Short mmCIF file of C-alpha atoms in Angstrom, two decimals:
data_model
loop_
_atom_site.label_atom_id
_atom_site.label_comp_id
_atom_site.label_asym_id
_atom_site.label_seq_id
_atom_site.Cartn_x
_atom_site.Cartn_y
_atom_site.Cartn_z
CA MET A 92 -11.30 -19.45 6.10
CA LYS A 93 -13.62 -20.72 8.39
CA LEU A 94 -13.65 -18.02 11.66
CA LYS A 95 -14.44 -19.88 15.29
CA SER A 96 -17.44 -18.95 17.05
CA GLY A 97 -17.34 -15.62 18.86
CA ALA A 98 -14.18 -14.45 16.82
CA PHE A 99 -15.75 -12.02 13.90
CA LYS A 100 -16.40 -9.15 16.03
CA LEU A 101 -12.87 -8.99 16.59
CA LEU A 102 -11.71 -9.89 13.48
CA THR A 103 -13.95 -6.91 12.41
CA VAL A 104 -11.98 -4.35 14.53
CA LEU A 105 -9.03 -5.74 13.38
CA LEU A 106 -9.69 -5.78 9.60
CA THR A 107 -10.87 -2.14 10.28
CA SER A 108 -7.55 -1.04 11.66
CA ALA A 109 -5.85 -3.10 9.67
CA ILE A 110 -7.60 -1.24 6.52
CA VAL A 111 -7.24 2.02 7.63
CA LEU A 112 -3.18 1.55 7.96
CA THR A 113 -2.93 0.26 4.34
CA ALA A 114 -4.62 3.52 3.37
CA CYS A 115 -2.02 5.95 5.70
CA GLY A 116 0.76 3.94 4.08
CA SER A 117 1.04 0.87 6.03
CA SER A 118 1.90 -2.76 4.12
CA LYS A 119 0.38 -4.85 7.37
CA ASN A 120 -1.95 -7.68 5.89
CA THR A 121 -5.03 -8.29 8.02
CA PRO A 122 -4.22 -12.22 9.24
CA ALA A 123 -5.90 -15.61 8.06
CA ALA A 124 -5.96 -18.77 8.39
CA SER A 125 -2.79 -20.53 7.59
CA THR A 126 -2.47 -22.33 4.26
CA GLY A 127 0.11 -24.79 4.59
CA ALA A 128 3.64 -24.23 4.02
CA SER A 129 5.88 -26.73 1.74
CA ALA A 130 9.89 -25.55 2.37
CA THR A 131 12.50 -24.78 4.86
CA THR A 132 14.21 -22.14 5.49
CA PRO A 133 18.11 -21.67 5.21
CA ALA A 134 20.11 -20.12 8.45
CA VAL A 135 20.02 -16.01 7.72
CA GLU A 136 23.39 -14.99 6.31
CA SER A 137 24.17 -11.44 5.05
CA ALA A 138 24.51 -9.94 1.71
CA SER A 139 25.99 -6.70 2.08
CA ALA A 140 28.47 -5.19 -0.20
CA THR A 141 30.29 -3.20 2.89
CA PRO A 142 32.91 -4.22 4.65
CA GLU A 143 33.40 -4.66 8.74
CA PRO A 144 33.87 -1.87 10.28
CA ALA A 145 37.41 -2.05 11.66
CA LYS A 146 36.33 -1.34 15.16
CA ASP A 147 33.17 -1.63 17.02
CA VAL A 148 30.72 1.40 16.56
CA GLU A 149 27.49 1.76 17.69
CA ILE A 150 24.73 2.21 16.10
CA THR A 151 20.30 3.21 16.89
CA VAL A 152 17.91 1.68 15.12
CA TRP A 153 14.12 1.93 15.64
CA ASP A 154 12.87 -1.38 14.37
CA GLN A 155 12.15 -3.19 18.07
CA PRO A 156 8.70 -4.45 17.94
CA ASN A 157 6.02 -3.90 19.96
CA ASP A 158 5.62 -6.61 22.72
CA ASP A 159 1.97 -7.49 21.13
CA ASP A 160 3.38 -7.82 17.65
CA PRO A 161 2.77 -11.47 16.42
CA ASN A 162 6.30 -11.60 14.23
CA LYS A 163 8.55 -10.33 17.59
CA LYS A 164 9.83 -14.25 17.98
CA VAL A 165 11.05 -14.19 14.41
CA GLN A 166 12.33 -10.95 14.66
CA GLU A 167 14.09 -11.08 17.71
CA GLU A 168 15.71 -14.71 16.45
CA ILE A 169 16.83 -12.19 13.51
CA PHE A 170 18.62 -9.90 15.89
CA ALA A 171 20.23 -12.14 17.59
CA ALA A 172 21.63 -13.60 14.18
CA PHE A 173 23.05 -10.38 13.22
CA ASP A 174 24.81 -10.03 16.43
CA ALA A 175 26.18 -13.07 16.31
CA GLU A 176 27.51 -12.12 12.89
CA TYR A 177 28.86 -8.90 13.23
CA PRO A 178 29.77 -8.29 16.98
CA HIS A 179 31.59 -4.97 16.43
CA ILE A 180 28.28 -3.48 15.38
CA LYS A 181 26.16 -2.55 19.24
CA VAL A 182 22.93 -2.44 17.78
CA LYS A 183 20.56 0.12 20.14
CA ARG A 184 17.40 -0.53 18.84
CA GLU A 185 14.04 1.54 19.64
CA LYS A 186 10.20 1.18 19.70
CA LEU A 187 8.18 2.60 17.07
CA ASP A 188 4.76 4.30 18.85
CA ASP A 189 1.74 5.90 17.04
CA LYS A 190 3.11 8.72 16.42
CA TYR A 191 6.11 7.93 14.83
CA ARG A 192 6.25 10.04 12.14
CA ASP A 193 6.16 13.10 14.56
CA LYS A 194 8.79 11.26 16.51
CA TYR A 195 11.11 11.32 13.91
CA LEU A 196 10.48 14.98 12.00
CA VAL A 197 11.33 16.34 15.84
CA ALA A 198 14.56 13.66 16.43
CA MET A 199 15.96 15.08 13.14
CA ALA A 200 15.50 18.18 13.59
CA GLY A 201 17.08 18.00 17.09
CA GLY A 202 20.05 16.07 15.72
CA VAL A 203 18.97 12.89 17.48
CA GLY A 204 17.43 10.98 14.95
CA PRO A 205 17.92 6.91 14.81
CA ASP A 206 21.01 6.01 12.73
CA ALA A 207 18.84 3.93 10.33
CA TRP A 208 14.75 3.11 10.70
CA HIS A 209 12.64 0.94 8.84
CA ALA A 210 9.10 3.10 8.36
CA ALA A 211 9.75 5.88 5.99
CA ALA A 212 6.68 5.58 4.49
CA PHE A 213 6.52 6.02 0.40
CA PRO A 214 4.62 9.11 0.90
CA ASP A 215 7.04 11.01 3.16
CA ILE A 216 10.53 10.13 1.66
CA GLN A 217 10.65 12.77 -0.82
CA LYS A 218 9.96 15.10 2.71
CA TYR A 219 12.82 14.27 4.06
CA ILE A 220 14.93 13.65 1.36
CA ALA A 221 14.34 17.72 0.57
CA ASN A 222 14.88 18.20 4.51
CA GLY A 223 18.71 16.58 4.26
CA PHE A 224 17.23 13.84 6.28
CA VAL A 225 18.13 10.62 4.17
CA LEU A 226 21.74 9.42 3.08
CA ASP A 227 22.12 9.28 -0.49
CA LEU A 228 22.51 5.33 -1.25
CA THR A 229 23.17 5.47 -4.82
CA ASP A 230 26.94 4.64 -4.92
CA ARG A 231 26.68 1.91 -2.08
CA LEU A 232 22.98 0.60 -3.73
CA ASN A 233 25.04 -0.06 -7.57
CA ALA A 234 27.61 -1.72 -5.17
CA TRP A 235 25.43 -4.07 -3.58
CA ALA A 236 25.11 -7.44 -5.03
CA ASP A 237 21.50 -7.59 -4.37
CA LYS A 238 20.61 -4.48 -5.99
CA ASP A 239 19.05 -6.04 -8.99
CA LYS A 240 17.07 -8.49 -6.77
CA MET A 241 15.00 -5.84 -5.50
CA MET A 242 11.57 -4.95 -7.43
CA ALA A 243 12.31 -1.81 -8.97
CA ALA A 244 8.78 -0.69 -8.86
CA THR A 245 9.06 -0.07 -4.98
CA MET A 246 12.02 1.88 -5.13
CA GLU A 247 10.96 4.89 -7.27
CA ALA A 248 8.95 6.82 -4.62
CA GLY A 249 12.35 6.46 -3.21
CA LYS A 250 14.05 8.45 -5.84
CA LYS A 251 14.98 11.97 -6.84
CA ASP A 252 16.71 13.20 -9.45
CA GLY A 253 17.99 10.04 -10.67
CA LYS A 254 19.70 8.77 -7.10
CA TYR A 255 18.59 6.58 -4.78
CA TYR A 256 17.11 7.76 -0.66
CA GLY A 257 15.81 4.60 0.37
CA LEU A 258 16.14 0.83 0.86
CA THR A 259 12.69 -0.72 0.51
CA TYR A 260 11.42 -2.47 3.51
CA ASP A 261 8.06 -3.84 2.76
CA ALA A 262 5.41 -2.96 -0.10
CA TYR A 263 1.78 -3.38 -1.13
CA VAL A 264 -0.46 -3.17 -4.01
CA MET A 265 -4.17 -2.71 -3.95
CA THR A 266 -5.65 -5.54 -6.67
CA PHE A 267 -9.10 -5.46 -8.24
CA ALA A 268 -10.66 -9.08 -7.65
CA TYR A 269 -13.31 -11.45 -8.69
CA ASN A 270 -15.54 -14.50 -7.86
CA LYS A 271 -14.21 -16.88 -9.85
CA LYS A 272 -17.53 -19.03 -9.41
CA LEU A 273 -19.90 -15.87 -10.21
CA PHE A 274 -18.21 -15.48 -13.49
CA LYS A 275 -18.44 -19.06 -14.32
CA GLU A 276 -22.14 -19.61 -13.86
CA ALA A 277 -22.26 -16.18 -15.81
CA GLY A 278 -20.20 -17.28 -18.65
CA ILE A 279 -17.48 -14.86 -18.19
CA GLU A 280 -14.62 -16.15 -19.92
CA LYS A 281 -11.96 -13.58 -19.01
CA PRO A 282 -11.88 -10.40 -16.72
CA PRO A 283 -12.67 -6.92 -18.06
CA ALA A 284 -9.45 -4.72 -19.52
CA THR A 285 -11.29 -1.90 -19.96
CA TRP A 286 -13.49 0.31 -19.12
CA ASP A 287 -16.28 -0.89 -21.96
CA GLU A 288 -15.63 -4.44 -20.59
CA PHE A 289 -15.92 -4.12 -17.04
CA ARG A 290 -19.49 -2.67 -17.43
CA GLU A 291 -20.84 -5.08 -19.49
CA VAL A 292 -19.33 -7.90 -17.52
CA ALA A 293 -20.94 -5.94 -14.40
CA LYS A 294 -24.24 -5.80 -16.18
CA LYS A 295 -24.12 -10.03 -16.65
CA LEU A 296 -23.06 -10.30 -13.10
CA THR A 297 -25.96 -8.44 -12.12
CA ASP A 298 -29.37 -10.13 -11.00
CA PRO A 299 -31.40 -8.71 -8.80
CA ALA A 300 -33.60 -12.13 -8.28
CA LYS A 301 -30.41 -13.60 -6.91
CA GLY A 302 -29.07 -10.82 -5.09
CA THR A 303 -26.19 -10.41 -6.51
CA TYR A 304 -24.39 -7.61 -8.59
CA GLY A 305 -21.61 -6.47 -10.56
CA PHE A 306 -19.38 -3.87 -8.67
CA ASN A 307 -19.56 -2.94 -4.76
CA ILE A 308 -18.23 0.64 -5.03
CA LEU A 309 -17.06 2.50 -2.19
CA GLY A 310 -18.98 5.33 -0.74
CA LEU A 311 -18.55 5.71 2.10
CA GLU A 312 -15.54 5.24 4.85
CA PHE A 313 -12.33 6.61 2.82
CA ALA A 314 -14.01 7.14 -0.48
CA ASP A 315 -11.75 9.00 -2.75
CA TRP A 316 -9.12 5.87 -1.97
CA PHE A 317 -10.43 3.55 -4.32
CA PHE A 318 -12.52 6.42 -6.60
CA GLU A 319 -8.48 8.20 -7.17
CA TYR A 320 -7.33 4.99 -9.45
CA PHE A 321 -10.26 5.98 -11.75
CA PRO A 322 -8.65 9.09 -12.58
CA TRP A 323 -5.50 7.79 -13.27
CA GLN A 324 -7.28 5.55 -15.56
CA ALA A 325 -8.30 8.64 -17.26
CA GLY A 326 -4.89 9.76 -17.62
CA GLY A 327 -5.09 12.64 -14.74
CA ASP A 328 -4.80 13.16 -11.20
CA LEU A 329 -6.48 14.68 -8.16
CA THR A 330 -3.70 17.52 -7.48
CA VAL A 331 -0.58 17.91 -8.65
CA ARG A 332 2.74 18.59 -6.48
CA ASN A 333 4.50 22.00 -8.66
CA ASP A 334 8.21 22.00 -8.25
CA ASP A 335 8.08 24.24 -5.53
CA GLY A 336 6.27 22.45 -3.13
CA THR A 337 3.05 23.76 -3.15
CA ALA A 338 -0.21 22.07 -4.78
CA THR A 339 -2.55 22.53 -7.56
CA LEU A 340 -5.84 21.43 -7.38
CA THR A 341 -7.06 19.61 -10.35
CA PHE A 342 -10.72 18.00 -8.87
CA THR A 343 -12.06 19.72 -12.41
CA SER A 344 -9.52 18.16 -14.90
CA GLU A 345 -11.06 16.30 -17.39
CA PRO A 346 -9.95 12.80 -16.46
CA VAL A 347 -11.41 13.53 -12.69
CA VAL A 348 -14.82 14.46 -14.23
CA GLN A 349 -14.69 11.56 -16.70
CA ALA A 350 -13.80 9.29 -13.55
CA LEU A 351 -16.62 10.54 -11.68
CA GLN A 352 -19.19 10.28 -14.50
CA PHE A 353 -17.82 6.75 -14.93
CA TYR A 354 -18.85 6.37 -11.70
CA LYS A 355 -22.45 7.37 -12.08
CA ASP A 356 -23.12 5.31 -14.86
CA LEU A 357 -22.19 2.20 -12.73
CA LYS A 358 -24.64 3.82 -10.10
CA TRP A 359 -27.96 5.30 -12.09
CA THR A 360 -27.44 4.08 -15.53
CA ASP A 361 -26.04 0.37 -15.60
CA LYS A 362 -27.31 -0.14 -11.73
CA VAL A 363 -24.72 -2.75 -11.13
CA VAL A 364 -23.54 -1.41 -7.87
CA GLN A 365 -25.08 -2.49 -4.40
CA LYS A 366 -27.88 -0.94 -2.73
CA ASN A 367 -26.83 0.63 -0.12
CA VAL A 368 -23.88 2.57 -1.96
CA VAL A 369 -22.30 4.30 1.87
CA GLN A 370 -22.05 0.69 3.21
CA SER A 371 -18.53 0.52 5.06
CA LEU A 372 -15.89 -1.13 3.52
CA VAL A 373 -15.73 -3.69 5.98
CA ASP A 374 -19.88 -4.64 4.75
CA ASN A 375 -18.17 -4.69 1.20
CA LEU A 376 -15.94 -7.44 2.13
CA LYS A 377 -18.08 -9.33 3.97
CA ASP A 378 -20.53 -9.14 1.02
CA PHE A 379 -17.91 -10.20 -1.56
CA ALA A 380 -16.80 -13.44 0.65
CA ALA A 381 -20.38 -14.16 0.81
CA GLY A 382 -20.92 -14.28 -3.00
CA LYS A 383 -22.84 -11.65 -3.42
CA VAL A 384 -21.04 -9.57 -5.82
CA GLY A 385 -18.41 -10.16 -8.41
CA MET A 386 -16.03 -7.86 -8.45
CA GLU A 387 -14.47 -5.74 -5.28
CA ILE A 388 -11.13 -4.02 -4.89
CA GLY A 389 -9.29 -5.16 -1.84
CA ASN A 390 -6.36 -7.87 -1.08
CA VAL A 391 -7.00 -11.34 -1.14
CA ASP A 392 -6.45 -11.75 2.67
CA TRP A 393 -9.21 -8.66 3.21
CA PHE A 394 -11.40 -11.64 1.93
CA THR A 395 -10.54 -14.87 3.17
CA GLY A 396 -9.93 -13.26 6.56
CA ASN A 397 -14.13 -12.84 5.79
CA GLY A 398 -14.17 -17.02 5.27
CA MET A 399 -13.92 -16.98 1.53
CA ASN A 400 -12.59 -20.09 -0.32
CA ILE A 401 -8.74 -18.74 -1.35
CA GLN A 402 -9.93 -20.93 -4.82
CA ASP A 403 -13.04 -18.81 -5.55
CA ILE A 404 -10.85 -15.77 -5.50
CA GLY A 405 -9.32 -13.95 -8.97
CA LEU A 406 -7.06 -11.39 -9.47
CA MET A 407 -6.95 -8.83 -12.52
CA PRO A 408 -5.28 -6.13 -13.37
CA PHE A 409 -7.38 -2.74 -13.22
CA PRO A 410 -9.55 -1.90 -16.26
CA LYS A 411 -7.46 0.64 -18.71
CA GLY A 412 -9.55 4.11 -19.22
CA PRO A 413 -9.58 5.90 -21.62
CA VAL A 414 -5.95 6.59 -22.44
CA GLY A 415 -5.62 3.46 -21.79
CA LYS A 416 -3.66 3.59 -18.71
CA ASN A 417 -4.04 1.00 -15.25
CA PRO A 418 -1.53 2.13 -12.55
CA GLY A 419 -1.57 0.62 -9.40
CA GLN A 420 -1.65 1.75 -6.10
CA VAL A 421 1.67 1.25 -4.20
CA GLY A 422 2.07 1.64 -0.75
CA GLY A 423 4.87 0.73 1.80
CA SER A 424 8.18 1.54 3.38
CA TYR A 425 11.74 2.94 3.42
CA TRP A 426 15.06 1.87 5.45
CA THR A 427 16.96 4.88 5.62
CA ILE A 428 20.04 5.97 7.11
CA ASN A 429 20.47 9.30 8.71
CA ALA A 430 22.64 11.74 6.64
CA LYS A 431 23.65 13.55 9.51
CA THR A 432 25.51 10.67 11.12
CA SER A 433 29.19 10.00 11.06
CA PRO A 434 30.32 7.99 8.42
CA GLU A 435 31.55 5.02 10.55
CA LYS A 436 27.65 4.87 11.39
CA GLN A 437 26.40 5.09 8.43
CA ASP A 438 28.90 2.10 7.08
CA ALA A 439 27.68 0.27 9.63
CA ALA A 440 24.09 1.34 9.15
CA TRP A 441 24.62 -0.28 5.77
CA THR A 442 25.50 -3.31 6.57
CA TYR A 443 22.54 -3.83 8.88
CA ILE A 444 19.73 -3.01 6.19
CA THR A 445 21.36 -4.84 3.48
CA TYR A 446 21.31 -7.70 6.07
CA MET A 447 17.59 -7.17 6.75
CA ALA A 448 16.61 -7.00 3.23
CA SER A 449 18.06 -10.06 2.30
CA LYS A 450 17.01 -13.02 0.82
CA GLU A 451 17.22 -15.55 3.66
CA VAL A 452 15.85 -12.89 5.93
CA ALA A 453 12.52 -12.32 3.70
CA GLU A 454 12.09 -16.41 3.36
CA LYS A 455 13.14 -16.89 7.36
CA LYS A 456 10.03 -13.79 7.98
CA LEU A 457 7.51 -15.83 5.34
CA GLN A 458 8.33 -19.85 6.97
CA PHE A 459 7.34 -18.23 10.71
CA SER A 460 4.07 -17.06 8.95
CA ALA A 461 3.34 -20.26 7.84
CA ASP A 462 4.13 -21.88 10.32
CA ASN A 463 2.01 -19.65 12.36
CA GLY A 464 -0.92 -19.35 10.18
CA ALA A 465 -0.50 -15.66 9.19
CA PHE A 466 -1.23 -14.78 5.76
CA PRO A 467 1.34 -13.71 3.99
CA GLY A 468 1.79 -10.61 1.78
CA LEU A 469 1.51 -10.99 -1.89
CA LEU A 470 3.75 -8.13 -3.12
CA GLN A 471 7.42 -9.55 -1.98
CA VAL A 472 9.97 -6.54 -2.79
CA ARG A 473 12.49 -8.88 -3.60
CA THR A 474 12.03 -10.84 -6.94
CA ASP A 475 13.84 -14.16 -5.72
CA VAL A 476 11.52 -14.98 -2.90
CA ASP A 477 8.15 -16.62 -3.76
CA VAL A 478 5.55 -16.95 -1.48
CA THR A 479 3.85 -20.00 -2.89
CA LYS A 480 7.18 -22.22 -2.08
CA PHE A 481 5.87 -21.48 1.59
CA PHE A 482 2.00 -21.32 1.10
CA ALA A 483 1.06 -24.47 -0.64
CA ASN A 484 -2.55 -22.82 -1.82
CA ILE A 485 -1.61 -19.71 -2.76
CA PRO A 486 -2.71 -20.21 -6.57
CA ALA A 487 0.65 -18.89 -8.30
CA ASP A 488 -2.13 -16.16 -10.88
CA LEU A 489 -2.51 -14.61 -7.65
CA THR A 490 1.33 -14.04 -7.11
CA ALA A 491 1.32 -12.70 -11.35
CA VAL A 492 -1.48 -10.56 -11.14
CA VAL A 493 -0.25 -8.75 -8.10
CA ALA A 494 3.43 -7.89 -9.57
CA GLU A 495 1.85 -7.07 -12.93
CA THR A 496 -0.24 -4.77 -11.33
CA ALA A 497 2.22 -3.53 -9.19
CA ALA A 498 4.89 -2.80 -12.34
CA ASP A 499 3.02 0.26 -13.16
CA PRO A 500 3.03 2.13 -9.97
CA HIS A 501 0.99 4.91 -8.77
CA LEU A 502 1.39 6.98 -5.39
CA GLU A 503 -2.04 8.21 -3.81
CA TYR A 504 -2.71 11.86 -4.57
CA PHE A 505 -0.87 14.40 -3.15
CA LEU A 506 -2.05 15.99 0.16
CA LYS A 507 -4.71 13.36 0.39
CA GLU A 508 -4.73 12.97 4.29
CA ARG A 509 -5.96 17.03 4.11
CA LEU A 510 -7.99 16.77 0.95
CA THR A 511 -10.51 13.37 1.33
CA PRO A 512 -13.25 15.45 3.00
CA TYR A 513 -13.87 17.26 -0.26
CA VAL A 514 -13.78 14.70 -2.75
CA VAL A 515 -15.81 11.99 -0.56
CA GLY A 516 -18.32 14.89 -0.50
CA ALA A 517 -18.58 14.99 -4.45
CA VAL A 518 -18.68 10.87 -4.74
CA GLN A 519 -21.03 10.79 -2.73
CA LYS A 520 -23.54 13.30 -3.95
CA ILE A 521 -22.79 11.34 -7.28
CA LEU A 522 -23.92 7.88 -5.47
CA LEU A 523 -27.09 9.42 -3.82
CA ASP A 524 -28.41 12.09 -6.05
CA GLU A 525 -29.45 10.85 -9.43
CA LYS A 526 -29.40 14.45 -10.82
CA ALA A 527 -26.31 15.98 -9.70
CA ASP A 528 -23.96 16.63 -12.15
CA PRO A 529 -20.17 15.43 -11.87
CA LYS A 530 -18.04 18.34 -12.99
CA ALA A 531 -20.61 21.08 -11.06
CA GLU A 532 -20.01 18.91 -7.84
CA LEU A 533 -16.44 18.43 -8.31
CA GLN A 534 -16.28 22.52 -8.51
CA LYS A 535 -17.59 23.12 -5.67
CA ALA A 536 -15.88 20.20 -4.02
CA GLN A 537 -12.66 22.04 -5.64
CA ASP A 538 -13.34 25.77 -4.43
CA LEU A 539 -14.18 24.90 -0.73
CA ALA A 540 -10.74 22.34 -0.33
CA GLN A 541 -8.86 25.67 -2.20
CA LYS A 542 -10.23 28.16 0.55
CA GLU A 543 -10.40 25.73 3.38
CA ILE A 544 -6.98 24.11 3.21
CA VAL A 545 -5.10 24.51 -0.50
CA ASP A 546 -4.29 28.48 0.29
CA LYS A 547 -2.48 28.11 3.77
CA TYR A 548 -0.82 25.09 2.65
CA ASN A 549 0.84 27.26 -0.21
CA ALA A 550 1.13 30.40 1.93
CA ASP A 551 3.35 28.06 4.63
CA VAL A 552 5.08 26.15 1.80
CA LEU A 553 6.24 29.58 0.52
CA SER A 554 7.06 30.95 3.41
CA ALA A 555 9.95 28.48 5.05
CA LYS A 556 11.96 28.77 1.79
#
């Protein structure tokens, strides 16, 4: 996409906001140029497996779009279609504000929560299950004709003890991109599959004379967001959530130390990362879009939103670490039904959420996006929905890698929202000080996080039992 004059500053602000939301579990994408549509969407039909209620029933649903929502028009059309098909289900729709997580907890604890809502984020739903807020949907889901059409990987975070408590509303998976032009110029025929191959490919892509380098490393904003993927690839994680709900820090475990050593090698031994390792993520994305870097973690629309031709973008699975693993970080949200409301309202809510999760609704939204110049989410929660049917110039290989990456899903590390500063500190020290020792820095970070965060957190969890 070529940005119009004067629009770049605005895009940068919007992109930064979108990145923050993504890191917190949202799946909204940054708008990009229209890529062209090639299909007509059929009228919306219900796919519900629940018989219509015998009498009028009113339900409250938290899914009313805000006035400035670019998808408000199509959402209102979908609402109208549902209301016309199910006139006996009276839907009171309410908006979500910026503090919707807190609002939901307060409402549910007070017995005035919604009958259904679509913003139960992947990292949050286990808390809602433990509190008894959300209904077990297993039997209803098993009876639903479209159950097998939902991408199984996106349903995993909403399971507990083999039972389902959420129906996926939307989802995203972080991807690893590469510049096809730079790969071709360097004679690289295929993306790297392992850490060792990654280092060699990054070396080939690095040319100080041309001002190009192999990999854009994230060392400033949310540095732990991208770093956490590397401990996973080494077979570990930064924290463990114990069965009793408490947390155990594993910063100094072998996989995490290996991952931070890998970061250090990329910076100081191989010299394949950008000179300013603490530049912003927005600047990283601009560098990739400008053809200055060969490989970058990020989503396709982040790069097209910075003016890059989508045909020059390749996606690859994350490189496998020492234990041969390369899971993808997934996020998103679920439809849930209030476990404390009446059976009649639960029946109506199931009819409502399965209607909203139907193929027809998904395709209607995609058609609207295509018609209005928005970029779609390449990870669709239904396996029978094909983005390339609506966006003619999105290469099929991109959506294939997105699906492959999402097939082995991994949620962000437990307590990330509280522990980010400690992990970031260790990452930055390694990237800025060649003499810094990864294990020693991780030990310092762990000791401080244990004292300032985890001891109190665990005490609070145990005292609440």
